[in-house]
Amino acid sequence: MYIEKGPEDFEIVQQDSDGCAELTWSGFWVMGEDYDSIDVYARVLLENSGEEVIAYTCCERLADKWSVTMRIPAGGLYKLETGLCVNDNPVKSWNIMGDMRHFFGVGDVFVLAGQSNSAGFGLGVVQDEPVLGVHALKLNDRWQIASHPLGDGTDAKHIESLSVCNLGHSPYIHFGKILYQHLNYPIGLIPTSRGGASLGAWNPAEDGDLYRNMLDITQNLTNGYKAVVWYQGCTEGQRKDAWRYGERFQNMVECWRKDSGYPELPFFTTQLNRYLREADTETDQSWGMVQEAQRLAPYSIPYCFILPSSDIPMSDTIHNSSMGCMMLGERLAYQVLYHLYQLGKTFTSTDLTKVEQMAEDSINLEFGGSMDSLETFDVPASELDIIVRDCKGCVELCDYKVRGGSIVLYLKREISGLCTISCGSRKKTSGMIPVDRRTYMPVLSFYEVPVMPKKGECI
């Protein structure tokens, strides 16, 4: 008895809204001798104990072809056992053995998309061992236990996702293991990222080669996927059209949701970290524009979420280190647990919500999110990574005060004309970015946010 189609070894199938998945296997059978009667049976057992989950089920037959559909609950890992029952033998454990499938499960599946910090270029030694229950669909179209690098090019069929050099660590195995631990069912990872990829490679309104590659990979998933995990923007952060990042990203999301058939498909995104090469004013502006577009995306795109990464350690000038990937994977897991599953404490990014001039030489910044209060570790004002500009240029800070979720800035001179404020938005930022004392994540970087004038005044 042979299996031709159906979930494979190590495959993780997306559960439906009822916490199950309807799985179908089919194939053919061959007998070398005659029997009075032949029936085809299949059952599902837990891989680790042999406990029966779906009892012996008689398969549909047409000549020498067979198929069976089973509704399997979220969980696993499972094994499928098939066999031929001859001459109405009542002891099904004595069926003639057929093909089997091992270590498959029903859980949640996440598509991993973006460029190098999503593909995984992290270097350094960390303990992040592969585990049964967190599996990946590799670029060779085979499910395996997830291991680094997720973008392994061995026997790759989806060459569009191949990066030029050997990859390293990514955030997502650690991410998957935390979800598995809390949800108690398996997690599937679908790597589709590529190092150096521009947003144009993901936007179907432009080149869109990685977008089409993603569709090609995901169209063969047994039951779709849960959400998209996105980390991209370094390329646009060095281009003159950085100001268009927001509209281009939103177009990609809208197309993705339409083409996937999931109008509320969640997107979990990461704001750009630093770029440790020297930058001129123009490239600093481009970096800040992309970060600002990423910060604002959740306000205009439903079911879009953002995490900061400005404090993540790096292993070269632009890539997060292995330890940094572990930090980011953990943040991402707790954000997903909170927003998708309503598990754990409030875990959202802390973001600037209001900027208002208080006096001629002071500005009040208000922040919202999962915040308890803000922490700046008592650094002097000159070491805060906050830039105030007006029509006369940069306005230096002389002091500041943290008041719960607010920061009052005191300036060395009066504000003149239109004024903007930025924080953590330079490529090679090195100053202190305020930290949320609940999550100990930095606030989201922001770029040239207009300062509201004092009440009763206009500019």
Short mmCIF file of C-alpha atoms in Angstrom, two decimals:
data_model
loop_
_atom_site.label_atom_id
_atom_site.label_comp_id
_atom_site.label_asym_id
_atom_site.label_seq_id
_atom_site.Cartn_x
_atom_site.Cartn_y
_atom_site.Cartn_z
CA MET A 1 0.00 0.00 0.00
CA TYR A 2 1.62 3.23 -1.18
CA ILE A 3 1.03 6.93 -0.43
CA GLU A 4 1.25 9.27 -3.41
CA LYS A 5 -0.32 12.50 -2.11
CA GLY A 6 -0.97 14.13 1.22
CA PRO A 7 0.94 15.70 4.10
CA GLU A 8 4.57 14.61 4.26
CA ASP A 9 6.95 13.67 7.05
CA PHE A 10 7.58 16.65 9.39
CA GLU A 11 4.90 18.78 7.72
CA ILE A 12 3.03 21.25 9.91
CA VAL A 13 -0.49 21.97 8.67
CA GLN A 14 -2.32 25.17 9.54
CA GLN A 15 -5.29 24.52 11.81
CA ASP A 16 -8.66 26.04 10.99
CA SER A 17 -10.81 28.21 13.27
CA ASP A 18 -12.15 25.10 15.01
CA GLY A 19 -8.68 23.97 16.04
CA CYS A 20 -8.49 21.09 13.55
CA ALA A 21 -7.33 20.39 10.03
CA GLU A 22 -8.96 18.19 7.42
CA LEU A 23 -6.18 16.12 5.88
CA THR A 24 -6.37 13.85 2.87
CA TRP A 25 -3.96 11.13 1.78
CA SER A 26 -4.26 9.02 -1.35
CA GLY A 27 -2.33 6.41 -3.27
CA PHE A 28 -2.54 2.91 -4.69
CA TRP A 29 -2.14 -0.66 -3.54
CA VAL A 30 -0.75 -3.83 -5.08
CA MET A 31 -1.40 -7.46 -4.06
CA GLY A 32 0.67 -10.39 -5.24
CA GLU A 33 -1.98 -13.04 -4.45
CA ASP A 34 -5.75 -13.38 -4.39
CA TYR A 35 -7.88 -12.91 -1.28
CA ASP A 36 -11.62 -13.23 -0.75
CA SER A 37 -11.80 -9.60 0.34
CA ILE A 38 -9.46 -6.62 0.64
CA ASP A 39 -10.07 -3.36 2.49
CA VAL A 40 -7.77 -0.39 2.89
CA TYR A 41 -7.40 1.17 6.34
CA ALA A 42 -5.54 4.11 7.89
CA ARG A 43 -5.23 5.51 11.39
CA VAL A 44 -3.39 8.32 13.18
CA LEU A 45 -1.35 7.90 16.37
CA LEU A 46 0.76 10.12 18.58
CA GLU A 47 4.37 9.69 17.55
CA ASN A 48 5.78 9.83 21.08
CA SER A 49 3.46 7.29 22.74
CA GLY A 50 1.56 5.32 20.11
CA GLU A 51 -1.74 6.55 21.56
CA GLU A 52 -4.47 6.31 18.93
CA VAL A 53 -5.89 9.70 17.89
CA ILE A 54 -7.98 8.65 14.88
CA ALA A 55 -9.08 5.02 14.94
CA TYR A 56 -8.80 2.64 11.99
CA THR A 57 -10.72 4.26 9.16
CA CYS A 58 -11.81 2.41 6.06
CA CYS A 59 -10.52 4.24 3.00
CA GLU A 60 -12.45 4.93 -0.18
CA ARG A 61 -11.44 2.65 -3.05
CA LEU A 62 -11.64 2.82 -6.81
CA ALA A 63 -9.96 -0.16 -8.47
CA ASP A 64 -6.40 -0.10 -7.10
CA LYS A 65 -6.63 3.52 -5.91
CA TRP A 66 -7.45 4.62 -2.37
CA SER A 67 -7.98 7.87 -0.45
CA VAL A 68 -8.90 8.86 3.07
CA THR A 69 -9.84 12.18 4.70
CA MET A 70 -9.50 12.69 8.43
CA ARG A 71 -10.26 15.65 10.67
CA ILE A 72 -7.26 15.86 13.00
CA PRO A 73 -7.04 18.12 16.08
CA ALA A 74 -4.30 20.67 16.62
CA GLY A 75 -1.36 18.90 18.17
CA GLY A 76 1.08 16.17 17.43
CA LEU A 77 3.49 15.12 16.48
CA TYR A 78 1.53 12.41 14.70
CA LYS A 79 2.17 9.39 12.53
CA LEU A 80 -0.10 7.97 9.85
CA GLU A 81 -0.29 4.20 9.57
CA THR A 82 -1.82 2.49 6.52
CA GLY A 83 -2.50 -1.15 5.80
CA LEU A 84 -4.54 -3.74 3.91
CA CYS A 85 -7.12 -5.82 5.76
CA VAL A 86 -7.60 -9.18 4.00
CA ASN A 87 -10.42 -11.69 4.40
CA ASP A 88 -12.24 -9.41 6.90
CA ASN A 89 -9.62 -10.00 9.58
CA PRO A 90 -11.11 -8.38 12.73
CA VAL A 91 -7.67 -7.75 14.27
CA LYS A 92 -6.64 -4.60 12.43
CA SER A 93 -3.19 -4.56 14.03
CA TRP A 94 -2.47 -7.54 11.76
CA ASN A 95 -3.20 -5.57 8.60
CA ILE A 96 -0.60 -5.94 5.87
CA MET A 97 1.71 -2.98 6.44
CA GLY A 98 1.56 -0.03 4.05
CA ASP A 99 3.37 3.30 3.79
CA MET A 100 3.57 5.59 6.81
CA ARG A 101 4.04 9.30 7.47
CA HIS A 102 5.97 10.45 10.53
CA PHE A 103 6.34 13.56 12.71
CA PHE A 104 3.61 15.65 11.08
CA GLY A 105 1.45 18.00 13.09
CA VAL A 106 -1.44 20.43 13.09
CA GLY A 107 -0.69 23.89 14.46
CA ASP A 108 0.12 27.37 13.15
CA VAL A 109 2.28 28.27 10.17
CA PHE A 110 4.18 31.55 9.67
CA VAL A 111 5.60 32.94 6.42
CA LEU A 112 8.99 34.63 6.92
CA ALA A 113 9.64 37.43 4.44
CA GLY A 114 11.99 40.33 3.80
CA GLN A 115 15.73 40.64 3.27
CA SER A 116 18.98 39.65 5.00
CA ASN A 117 18.03 40.19 8.65
CA SER A 118 15.01 38.01 8.00
CA ALA A 119 16.93 35.41 5.97
CA GLY A 120 19.40 35.28 8.85
CA PHE A 121 22.98 36.59 8.62
CA GLY A 122 23.63 36.60 12.36
CA LEU A 123 27.08 35.45 13.53
CA GLY A 124 28.28 34.34 16.94
CA VAL A 125 27.78 31.30 19.17
CA VAL A 126 24.42 30.88 20.92
CA GLN A 127 22.47 27.87 22.17
CA ASP A 128 19.47 27.56 19.83
CA GLU A 129 19.10 23.85 19.17
CA PRO A 130 16.53 22.44 16.73
CA VAL A 131 13.53 20.72 18.33
CA LEU A 132 10.78 18.40 17.19
CA GLY A 133 7.65 20.50 16.90
CA VAL A 134 9.23 23.52 15.19
CA HIS A 135 9.62 22.61 11.53
CA ALA A 136 10.41 24.47 8.33
CA LEU A 137 9.53 24.07 4.68
CA LYS A 138 12.99 24.45 3.17
CA LEU A 139 13.74 25.80 -0.30
CA ASN A 140 13.88 22.24 -1.65
CA ASP A 141 10.12 21.93 -0.97
CA ARG A 142 10.71 19.40 1.83
CA TRP A 143 9.61 19.77 5.42
CA GLN A 144 12.36 19.29 8.02
CA ILE A 145 13.05 20.05 11.66
CA ALA A 146 13.86 23.78 11.55
CA SER A 147 17.60 24.41 11.73
CA HIS A 148 19.94 27.25 10.87
CA PRO A 149 20.24 28.50 8.27
CA LEU A 150 16.56 28.42 7.37
CA GLY A 151 17.50 29.50 3.84
CA ASP A 152 19.74 26.46 3.27
CA GLY A 153 20.22 26.19 -0.49
CA THR A 154 20.77 22.40 -0.68
CA ASP A 155 18.79 21.03 -3.65
CA ALA A 156 16.87 24.33 -3.77
CA LYS A 157 13.91 24.54 -6.12
CA HIS A 158 13.02 28.13 -5.27
CA ILE A 159 16.23 29.81 -6.34
CA GLU A 160 14.72 33.30 -6.10
CA SER A 161 15.15 33.07 -2.32
CA LEU A 162 18.81 32.03 -2.46
CA SER A 163 21.21 34.53 -0.91
CA VAL A 164 24.66 35.04 -2.42
CA CYS A 165 26.70 33.84 0.56
CA ASN A 166 26.30 31.32 3.36
CA LEU A 167 23.69 32.37 5.88
CA GLY A 168 23.86 32.31 9.67
CA HIS A 169 21.40 32.83 12.48
CA SER A 170 17.85 34.21 12.17
CA PRO A 171 15.32 35.12 14.90
CA TYR A 172 12.74 32.57 13.93
CA ILE A 173 13.68 29.20 15.41
CA HIS A 174 13.79 30.76 18.86
CA PHE A 175 10.51 32.52 18.02
CA GLY A 176 8.93 29.21 17.01
CA LYS A 177 10.14 27.39 20.12
CA ILE A 178 8.60 29.98 22.46
CA LEU A 179 5.27 29.74 20.62
CA TYR A 180 5.41 25.94 20.77
CA GLN A 181 6.08 26.06 24.50
CA HIS A 182 3.12 28.34 25.21
CA LEU A 183 0.60 27.01 22.69
CA ASN A 184 1.31 23.27 23.08
CA TYR A 185 0.99 22.54 19.39
CA PRO A 186 3.58 22.57 16.59
CA ILE A 187 4.80 25.60 14.66
CA GLY A 188 5.65 25.68 10.95
CA LEU A 189 8.06 28.19 9.39
CA ILE A 190 8.10 29.10 5.69
CA PRO A 191 11.33 30.97 4.79
CA THR A 192 11.00 33.12 1.66
CA SER A 193 13.45 35.99 2.38
CA ARG A 194 16.56 36.92 0.42
CA GLY A 195 19.60 38.95 1.43
CA GLY A 196 19.77 42.39 -0.19
CA ALA A 197 16.19 42.27 -1.48
CA SER A 198 14.51 45.59 -2.13
CA LEU A 199 10.85 46.29 -1.43
CA GLY A 200 10.41 46.30 -5.21
CA ALA A 201 11.18 42.55 -5.24
CA TRP A 202 8.20 42.09 -2.90
CA ASN A 203 5.81 44.60 -4.43
CA PRO A 204 3.78 43.08 -7.30
CA ALA A 205 3.32 46.58 -8.71
CA GLU A 206 7.08 46.62 -9.35
CA ASP A 207 9.51 43.76 -10.07
CA GLY A 208 7.82 41.43 -7.59
CA ASP A 209 10.01 38.36 -8.17
CA LEU A 210 10.12 37.41 -4.49
CA TYR A 211 6.41 38.05 -4.15
CA ARG A 212 5.67 35.62 -6.99
CA ASN A 213 8.14 33.15 -5.47
CA MET A 214 6.30 33.40 -2.14
CA LEU A 215 2.99 32.69 -3.89
CA ASP A 216 4.56 29.69 -5.62
CA ILE A 217 5.79 28.29 -2.30
CA THR A 218 2.63 28.92 -0.28
CA GLN A 219 0.07 27.80 -2.87
CA ASN A 220 1.02 24.18 -2.16
CA LEU A 221 0.53 24.42 1.60
CA THR A 222 -2.14 22.00 2.74
CA ASN A 223 -4.24 24.56 4.62
CA GLY A 224 -2.64 28.00 4.24
CA TYR A 225 -0.89 29.90 7.03
CA LYS A 226 -1.51 32.06 10.10
CA ALA A 227 0.51 35.26 9.63
CA VAL A 228 3.46 36.95 7.92
CA VAL A 229 6.65 37.93 9.76
CA TRP A 230 8.38 40.78 7.93
CA TYR A 231 11.84 42.39 8.30
CA GLN A 232 12.98 44.57 5.39
CA GLY A 233 13.97 48.14 4.53
CA CYS A 234 17.78 48.39 4.64
CA THR A 235 17.95 48.77 0.86
CA GLU A 236 15.37 51.57 0.73
CA GLY A 237 17.12 53.24 3.68
CA GLN A 238 19.94 54.10 1.30
CA ARG A 239 17.85 55.37 -1.63
CA LYS A 240 16.48 58.75 -2.64
CA ASP A 241 12.94 57.36 -2.98
CA ALA A 242 12.83 56.32 0.69
CA TRP A 243 9.90 58.71 1.17
CA ARG A 244 7.73 56.29 -0.87
CA TYR A 245 8.35 53.28 1.39
CA GLY A 246 5.05 53.57 3.25
CA GLU A 247 2.76 53.60 0.22
CA ARG A 248 4.73 50.82 -1.50
CA PHE A 249 4.62 48.63 1.60
CA GLN A 250 0.89 49.18 1.98
CA ASN A 251 0.33 48.21 -1.66
CA MET A 252 2.26 44.97 -1.09
CA VAL A 253 0.19 44.13 1.99
CA GLU A 254 -3.08 44.79 0.18
CA CYS A 255 -2.04 42.60 -2.77
CA TRP A 256 -0.79 39.87 -0.42
CA ARG A 257 -4.08 39.77 1.45
CA LYS A 258 -6.08 39.68 -1.77
CA ASP A 259 -3.98 36.96 -3.41
CA SER A 260 -3.82 34.81 -0.28
CA GLY A 261 -7.56 35.03 0.35
CA TYR A 262 -6.97 36.31 3.91
CA PRO A 263 -8.28 39.92 4.04
CA GLU A 264 -7.19 40.26 7.69
CA LEU A 265 -3.85 38.46 7.34
CA PRO A 266 -1.63 39.73 10.21
CA PHE A 267 1.77 41.27 9.46
CA PHE A 268 4.35 41.38 12.24
CA THR A 269 7.10 43.81 11.24
CA THR A 270 10.41 45.02 12.68
CA GLN A 271 11.65 48.59 12.45
CA LEU A 272 15.16 49.03 11.04
CA ASN A 273 18.11 48.70 13.38
CA ARG A 274 21.30 50.73 12.82
CA TYR A 275 23.79 50.79 9.94
CA LEU A 276 27.26 51.24 11.39
CA ARG A 277 28.97 52.83 8.41
CA GLU A 278 29.53 56.56 8.28
CA ALA A 279 26.58 58.31 6.68
CA ASP A 280 26.04 61.70 5.12
CA THR A 281 22.99 63.88 5.70
CA GLU A 282 21.14 62.48 2.69
CA THR A 283 21.46 58.80 3.65
CA ASP A 284 20.63 59.60 7.27
CA GLN A 285 17.43 61.20 5.98
CA SER A 286 16.59 58.15 3.88
CA TRP A 287 17.13 55.82 6.85
CA GLY A 288 14.92 58.00 9.02
CA MET A 289 12.19 58.15 6.36
CA VAL A 290 11.99 54.36 6.18
CA GLN A 291 11.91 54.03 9.96
CA GLU A 292 9.14 56.64 10.15
CA ALA A 293 7.11 54.85 7.46
CA GLN A 294 7.51 51.60 9.38
CA ARG A 295 6.44 53.29 12.63
CA LEU A 296 3.31 54.74 11.02
CA ALA A 297 2.27 51.63 9.08
CA PRO A 298 0.17 50.08 11.91
CA TYR A 299 -1.90 53.28 12.06
CA SER A 300 -3.04 52.93 8.43
CA ILE A 301 -2.84 49.15 7.90
CA PRO A 302 -5.16 47.02 10.06
CA TYR A 303 -3.61 43.96 11.75
CA CYS A 304 -0.10 45.30 11.20
CA PHE A 305 2.27 45.35 14.18
CA ILE A 306 5.77 46.74 14.73
CA LEU A 307 8.74 46.01 17.01
CA PRO A 308 11.81 48.18 17.67
CA SER A 309 15.31 46.83 17.05
CA SER A 310 17.55 49.85 17.68
CA ASP A 311 19.14 48.16 20.71
CA ILE A 312 19.79 44.79 19.05
CA PRO A 313 23.51 43.84 19.00
CA MET A 314 25.11 43.41 15.59
CA SER A 315 27.75 41.14 14.09
CA ASP A 316 28.77 43.47 11.25
CA THR A 317 27.80 46.91 10.01
CA ILE A 318 24.24 46.02 9.09
CA HIS A 319 23.31 42.52 10.34
CA ASN A 320 21.94 41.52 13.72
CA SER A 321 24.18 39.10 15.58
CA SER A 322 23.16 35.60 16.66
CA MET A 323 22.47 36.88 20.17
CA GLY A 324 20.58 39.81 18.67
CA CYS A 325 18.45 37.38 16.69
CA MET A 326 17.61 35.54 19.90
CA MET A 327 16.50 38.82 21.49
CA LEU A 328 14.38 39.74 18.49
CA GLY A 329 12.85 36.26 18.22
CA GLU A 330 11.78 36.42 21.85
CA ARG A 331 10.24 39.86 21.47
CA LEU A 332 8.42 38.75 18.38
CA ALA A 333 7.06 35.63 20.10
CA TYR A 334 5.62 37.59 23.02
CA GLN A 335 4.12 40.16 20.67
CA VAL A 336 2.47 37.40 18.62
CA LEU A 337 1.24 35.62 21.75
CA TYR A 338 -0.40 38.81 22.96
CA HIS A 339 -1.93 40.06 19.71
CA LEU A 340 -2.90 36.76 18.04
CA TYR A 341 -3.67 34.58 21.03
CA GLN A 342 -4.45 37.04 23.86
CA LEU A 343 -1.87 35.29 26.03
CA GLY A 344 0.43 36.95 28.53
CA LYS A 345 0.72 40.55 29.63
CA THR A 346 0.23 43.48 27.29
CA PHE A 347 3.17 43.44 24.91
CA THR A 348 3.14 46.29 22.41
CA SER A 349 5.78 48.71 21.24
CA THR A 350 6.01 52.08 22.95
CA ASP A 351 5.46 54.89 20.47
CA LEU A 352 5.38 58.66 20.38
CA THR A 353 1.76 59.84 20.51
CA LYS A 354 2.03 63.61 20.96
CA VAL A 355 4.66 66.35 20.65
CA GLU A 356 3.75 69.80 21.93
CA GLN A 357 5.65 73.00 22.61
CA MET A 358 5.19 73.98 26.27
CA ALA A 359 7.07 77.28 26.32
CA GLU A 360 9.42 79.17 24.02
CA ASP A 361 12.24 76.82 24.99
CA SER A 362 10.59 73.53 26.05
CA ILE A 363 8.83 70.60 24.40
CA ASN A 364 6.70 67.82 25.89
CA LEU A 365 6.82 64.31 24.37
CA GLU A 366 4.05 61.86 25.26
CA PHE A 367 4.31 58.12 24.63
CA GLY A 368 1.81 55.26 24.56
CA GLY A 369 1.94 51.47 24.40
CA SER A 370 2.45 48.77 27.01
CA MET A 371 4.50 51.26 28.96
CA ASP A 372 4.93 51.37 32.73
CA SER A 373 7.19 54.42 32.60
CA LEU A 374 10.21 55.53 30.63
CA GLU A 375 13.85 55.03 31.59
CA THR A 376 16.82 57.04 30.32
CA PHE A 377 19.33 55.81 32.94
CA ASP A 378 19.99 59.43 33.99
CA VAL A 379 22.25 60.17 31.03
CA PRO A 380 22.91 63.89 30.43
CA ALA A 381 20.77 65.66 27.85
CA SER A 382 23.68 65.74 25.40
CA GLU A 383 23.67 61.93 25.30
CA LEU A 384 19.98 61.52 24.48
CA ASP A 385 19.49 60.47 20.86
CA ILE A 386 16.90 63.18 20.32
CA ILE A 387 17.31 65.85 17.62
CA VAL A 388 15.27 69.05 17.57
CA ARG A 389 15.34 71.21 14.44
CA ASP A 390 13.70 74.48 13.50
CA CYS A 391 14.14 77.03 10.72
CA LYS A 392 17.50 78.08 12.20
CA GLY A 393 18.88 74.53 12.38
CA CYS A 394 19.57 72.15 15.23
CA VAL A 395 18.39 73.21 18.70
CA GLU A 396 20.58 71.77 21.47
CA LEU A 397 19.12 70.30 24.65
CA CYS A 398 20.22 71.66 28.01
CA ASP A 399 18.14 69.39 30.25
CA TYR A 400 15.15 67.04 30.38
CA LYS A 401 12.77 65.44 32.85
CA VAL A 402 11.04 62.06 32.65
CA ARG A 403 7.50 62.09 34.02
CA GLY A 404 6.04 58.58 33.76
CA GLY A 405 5.23 58.20 30.07
CA SER A 406 6.32 61.71 29.13
CA ILE A 407 9.62 63.50 28.60
CA VAL A 408 9.95 67.28 28.87
CA LEU A 409 12.87 68.70 26.89
CA TYR A 410 14.48 72.00 27.87
CA LEU A 411 16.28 73.77 25.02
CA LYS A 412 19.30 76.08 24.95
CA ARG A 413 17.42 78.63 22.86
CA GLU A 414 13.89 79.53 21.88
CA ILE A 415 12.19 77.70 19.02
CA SER A 416 11.99 79.66 15.79
CA GLY A 417 9.35 78.79 13.21
CA LEU A 418 8.41 75.25 12.18
CA CYS A 419 10.01 72.71 14.50
CA THR A 420 10.49 68.92 14.16
CA ILE A 421 11.85 66.23 16.44
CA SER A 422 13.59 62.93 15.73
CA CYS A 423 14.83 60.05 17.88
CA GLY A 424 17.06 57.09 16.96
CA SER A 425 16.60 57.82 13.27
CA ARG A 426 20.21 58.18 12.15
CA LYS A 427 21.92 55.21 10.53
CA LYS A 428 24.80 55.17 12.99
CA THR A 429 22.89 56.32 16.03
CA SER A 430 24.79 55.89 19.29
CA GLY A 431 22.95 58.03 21.82
CA MET A 432 20.48 56.96 24.49
CA ILE A 433 17.03 56.04 23.21
CA PRO A 434 14.41 56.03 26.00
CA VAL A 435 13.37 52.58 27.18
CA ASP A 436 9.97 51.26 28.27
CA ARG A 437 10.36 49.97 31.82
CA ARG A 438 7.70 47.29 31.34
CA THR A 439 9.24 45.54 28.32
CA TYR A 440 12.71 47.15 28.45
CA MET A 441 12.46 47.70 24.73
CA PRO A 442 13.45 51.10 23.34
CA VAL A 443 10.71 53.36 22.06
CA LEU A 444 10.14 53.16 18.33
CA SER A 445 12.45 55.47 16.40
CA PHE A 446 10.73 58.49 14.86
CA TYR A 447 11.83 61.03 12.26
CA GLU A 448 11.01 64.72 11.80
CA VAL A 449 7.71 64.63 13.64
CA PRO A 450 6.24 68.17 13.68
CA VAL A 451 6.09 69.86 17.08
CA MET A 452 2.65 71.32 17.81
CA PRO A 453 2.94 74.99 18.76
CA LYS A 454 1.79 76.31 22.11
CA LYS A 455 -1.96 76.66 22.47
CA GLY A 456 -3.05 79.98 21.09
CA GLU A 457 -0.04 80.28 18.77
CA CYS A 458 0.42 79.47 15.11
CA ILE A 459 3.49 79.17 12.93
#
